[in-house]
Amino acid sequence: MLIRDLPLDQRVIEILEGSGFRELYPPQAEAMPLALSGQNLVVSIPTASGKSLIAYCAILDQILKGGKALYIVPLRALAREKFDELAPFRRLGIKIGIATGDFDRKESHLGRNHIIICTSEKADSLLRHRTTWLSELKVVVADEVHLINDPSRGPTLEVTLTRFKALNPEAQIIALSATIKNAGELAEWLDANLVQSEWRPVELRKGVFDGSTVDFTDNKSIPLPQRPGIDSISFLVEDTIKQGGQALVFVNTRRSANALAKKVGGAIRPVISEKEREEAANLSNHVLNVEREKTSLGKSLADCVREGCAFHHAGLGSEQRRVVEQAFREGKIKCVVATPTLAAGMNLPARRVIVRDLWRYAALIGMAPIPRLEIHQMMGRAGRPHLDPYGEAVLVARHPEEKERIREEYLLGDVEPIHSKLGSESALRFHLLAAIASGFTRNRQELNHFIGSTFYSYQTEAYWLESQLDGITDFLLDNDFIVENEEQFKPTLFGVKTSELYIDPLSALKMKEAILSEKASRGEPLSFLHVIASTPDMRLLSLRRTDEWILEKLDEFSNFLLEKPEPETAEMDLFLPAFKTALLLEDWINEESEENITKRYGIGPGDIHAEVELAQWLLYALREIARLLYIGELMLPLTNLNIRIRNGCKAELLPLIQLEQIGRVRGRALYNAGFRTLNSLRKAPEESLARIPTIGKEIARTIKRQVTRVDHIQTGLKE
DNA sequence: CGTGCGTTTCTCTAGACAGCATGTC
DNA sequence: CTAGAGAAACGCACG
């Protein structure tokens, strides 16, 4: 079936054909009529077999008939990807917006768009804020809907879909999923047609490797003669490079990724050409300089890249990650060794995918097998459409005896069915409050009806649910999130704020406790940082064997707003990681170098930024809760702390960084040059500012322009 | 006494969403 | 805690 035979607007067809689409893949051909009929649809097919095109066509069709569409994705990066893919259609006057937590775009105008791309959390947040234009939606697309199975984020997606169904029963729902065993259940729950297929645009050969040969499921095998001086993974990589391909290796820890990338880099030297080496050397220098601060992790990445190999995990800074991804796409890097970061999400295919580790450490459990769904997603990265003649996925067995089991389970067997995780206490707490706070459920009957229409309820015995719900509503009532009068629920201001701030009710309670403590007015930055680090929304650093220094710090600091537990108790086991996390944040606002923070806490630059970003969000929430409770004296210190976290600077730079173009680096440069207040800048001649390193003529002029129009500057901060 | 290298012991474990209002090197 | 890779520490032989 051809694109041009679809019952679509001619202009849409032209743009699609202009982007190189002509013929539909078989699963697309099957799904497209259903998608364009306006009926609900579940599509369960492998990654990279053209799922999104089905959704795009349905969306464009509906929009040209005068509707709005919401496209829900699991990652911010995917939101951008979809945005770029849909961009050509803006020619038709179609407006597209992105709504993710980090994206810099005015939200008030979001409703003006025809297509809004967002993460599932953002979609949930829009519902919580009772965003009016949601009722204009004619299509809701849920990408990677199998993530309903994820314990931490799945419930959000599930609840969001449930609420959209209720809010707008006429709207079409299109759910796109990886291949899963019980896609039928999902379709039945959504009242949708089901299209299921294993078809892939590139042939995928799957095999198991035991150290001597790779045995493929089609009974072919590659013998690998043991060769001294080269380990077997490197050999598998080298072999594919020799044939003109690239390799992607998945391992289960960051440390392994670093070490293996180094090893492979050394081993593939013979198959890298002189020209490629030169290119890699340039790239390596680039890698060193992309992040604003140098770290030893960046150094070791650059060393690997020099050999045409790289590692990839969430400890890398975002720029470093971007450079690796792009260079791999361009073929400048021949092999990437990655943790599961690259399994889902960004599309980064390679001719040969090697999955070295099938087990992964899990807290409380020990080593647990990685779900087959995840392994399949890794294997699915094998084979670049139009570029590779085929893709090869190789799973590595630890012993020869393991070989047959791996073949049966991972290569020939089904992937697991997905199960709703909405039944967890924390998920219900979070989402029930939201449902009540936004006026979606006003009494127990509506609450039962709401839960009754979830996938969780679809998969669970009904009698089980009610007692569970009572426990949650009791919690919400007891803690003043909601009240119940004449059998009607009403949210309190505290409840509404908690829901809209998008924090866990338990976090809100911790914050409230800290703010109302009599010590709050004497709180230091570290006191407040410790409060947010003690909420369940913060990601905690774990304690390591060499962390006794944390205990010493604990003795030095006593200004905690939350009660310090006795040593050697279970509470202490939570308190210490929270304290360690708070110390990291304190180092950050004290302008400690990233390299030092990295070493001291045993994390990467990417982790620093992740923690800081979380802290920003939670500090904002803390300030809002303080405002709600009328604790005015905390507003200034919390606002200042917020600015310091955002900029990573000491309090003394606060007056300077209010200026445009002045962040922590230039602020520090000005300060060290003796300019400590706006007033001193006002008096200084422009030329003397221009002589300061990192400032220069242009910036100096900007500064002078700003300080001479002092009336336009907010003067709320201390100077 | 320093160096190199095989062996034993010790340590530590993936990822990433959310508020709100504007501007870093 | 049901494991195992990688790094550090150790120990031994050699010059």
Coordinates of N, CA, C and O (backbone and C1' of nucleotides) in Angstrom, one line a residue, chain A residues 76 101 119 121 125 252 254 314 539 545 614 620 661 663 666, chain B residues 11-25:
Chain A
R76 N 11.6 13.6 27.7 CA 11.7 15.0 27.1 C 12.4 14.9 25.7 O 12.0 15.6 24.8
G101 N 8.7 19.7 31.5 CA 9.1 20.5 32.6 C 10.2 21.4 32.3 O 10.3 22.5 32.9
T119 N 5.2 15.1 28.0 CA 5.5 13.9 28.8 C 4.2 13.5 29.5 O 3.3 14.3 29.7
E121 N 3.9 12.9 32.6 CA 3.8 13.7 33.9 C 3.2 15.1 33.6 O 2.4 15.6 34.3
S125 N -0.2 16.8 34.9 CA -0.1 18.1 35.5 C -1.2 19.0 34.8 O -1.8 19.8 35.5
N252 N 25.6 -3.7 32.5 CA 24.7 -3.4 33.5 C 25.2 -2.3 34.5 O 24.4 -2.0 35.5
R254 N 27.7 1.4 35.2 CA 28.5 2.5 34.6 C 30.0 2.1 34.6 O 30.7 2.4 33.6
A314 N 24.1 7.8 32.3 CA 23.5 9.0 32.8 C 24.5 9.8 33.7 O 24.2 10.9 34.1
R539 N 16.0 12.3 44.9 CA 16.8 11.1 44.6 C 18.0 11.1 45.5 O 18.7 12.1 45.5
R545 N 31.3 2.9 51.6 CA 32.2 2.5 52.7 C 33.1 3.6 53.2 O 33.4 3.8 54.4
L614 N 16.4 18.7 40.4 CA 15.4 18.2 41.4 C 15.3 19.2 42.6 O 14.2 19.5 43.0
Y620 N 11.4 25.3 45.1 CA 10.2 26.1 44.7 C 9.0 25.7 45.5 O 8.3 26.5 46.0
Q661 N 22.9 38.2 31.3 CA 24.2 37.8 30.8 C 25.3 37.5 31.8 O 26.4 37.2 31.5
G663 N 26.1 35.1 34.9 CA 25.8 33.9 35.6 C 26.9 33.8 36.7 O 27.5 34.7 37.1
R666 N 30.7 34.7 35.3 CA 31.0 36.2 35.1 C 30.8 36.9 36.4 O 31.5 37.8 36.8
Chain B
dT11 P 35.9 -2.8 51.7 O5' 35.3 -2.3 50.3 C5' 36.0 -1.6 49.4 C4' 35.2 -1.2 48.2 C3' 33.8 -0.8 48.6 O3' 33.5 0.4 47.9 C1' 33.7 -2.5 47.0
dC12 P 32.3 1.4 48.3 O5' 31.3 1.1 47.0 C5' 31.8 1.2 45.7 C4' 30.8 0.6 44.8 C3' 29.4 0.9 45.1 O3' 28.7 1.4 44.0 C1' 29.7 -1.4 44.8
dT13 P 27.4 2.2 44.1 O5' 26.5 1.6 42.9 C5' 27.1 1.6 41.6 C4' 26.6 0.4 40.9 C3' 25.1 0.4 40.7 O3' 24.8 0.2 39.3 C1' 25.8 -1.6 41.6
dA14 P 24.7 1.4 38.4 O5' 23.4 0.9 37.6 C5' 23.5 0.4 36.3 C4' 22.6 1.2 35.4 C3' 22.5 2.7 35.7 O3' 22.6 3.4 34.5 C1' 20.3 1.8 35.6
dG15 P 22.4 4.9 34.5 O5' 20.9 5.0 34.2 C5' 20.3 4.4 33.1 C4' 19.0 5.0 32.7 C3' 19.0 6.5 32.9 O3' 18.2 7.1 31.9 C1' 17.4 5.5 34.4
dA16 P 17.9 8.6 31.8 O5' 16.6 8.7 32.7 C5' 15.3 8.2 32.1 C4' 14.2 9.1 32.7 C3' 14.5 10.6 32.4 O3' 13.3 11.2 32.1 C1' 14.7 10.1 34.7
dC17 P 13.3 12.7 31.6 O5' 12.0 13.2 32.2 C5' 10.7 12.6 31.8 C4' 9.7 12.9 32.8 C3' 9.7 14.4 33.4 O3' 8.7 15.1 32.8 C1' 9.5 12.7 35.1
dA18 P 8.8 16.7 32.9 O5' 8.0 17.0 34.2 C5' 6.7 16.5 34.4 C4' 6.2 16.9 35.7 C3' 6.5 18.4 36.0 O3' 5.3 19.1 36.3 C1' 7.5 17.0 37.7
dG19 P 5.3 20.7 36.0 O5' 5.8 21.2 37.4 C5' 4.9 21.1 38.5 C4' 4.8 22.4 39.2 C3' 4.4 23.6 38.3 O3' 3.6 24.5 39.0 C1' 6.6 24.0 39.1
dC20 P 2.8 25.6 38.2 O5' 3.8 26.8 37.9 C5' 4.4 27.4 39.0 C4' 5.4 28.5 38.6 C3' 5.0 29.2 37.3 O3' 5.1 30.6 37.6 C1' 7.2 28.5 37.2
dA21 P 4.5 31.7 36.7 O5' 5.8 32.5 36.2 C5' 6.7 32.9 37.2 C4' 8.0 33.4 36.6 C3' 7.7 34.2 35.3 O3' 8.7 35.3 35.4 C1' 9.1 32.4 34.8
dT22 P 8.4 36.6 34.5 O5' 9.7 36.8 33.7 C5' 10.2 35.6 33.0 C4' 11.7 35.6 33.1 C3' 12.4 36.3 31.9 O3' 13.5 37.1 32.3 C1' 13.2 34.1 32.1
dG23 P 14.5 37.7 31.3 O5' 15.7 36.6 31.4 C5' 16.7 36.6 32.4 C4' 17.5 35.4 32.3 C3' 19.0 35.6 31.9 O3' 19.8 34.6 32.4 C1' 17.9 34.4 30.2
dT24 P 20.8 34.7 33.4 O5' 21.9 33.7 33.0 C5' 22.9 34.1 32.2 C4' 23.9 32.9 32.2 C3' 25.3 33.2 31.5 O3' 26.3 32.8 32.4 C1' 24.4 31.3 30.7
dC25 P 27.7 33.3 32.5 O5' 28.5 32.4 31.5 C5' 29.2 31.3 32.0 C4' 30.1 30.7 30.9 C3' 31.0 31.7 30.2 O3' 32.3 31.1 30.1 C1' 29.7 30.6 28.6

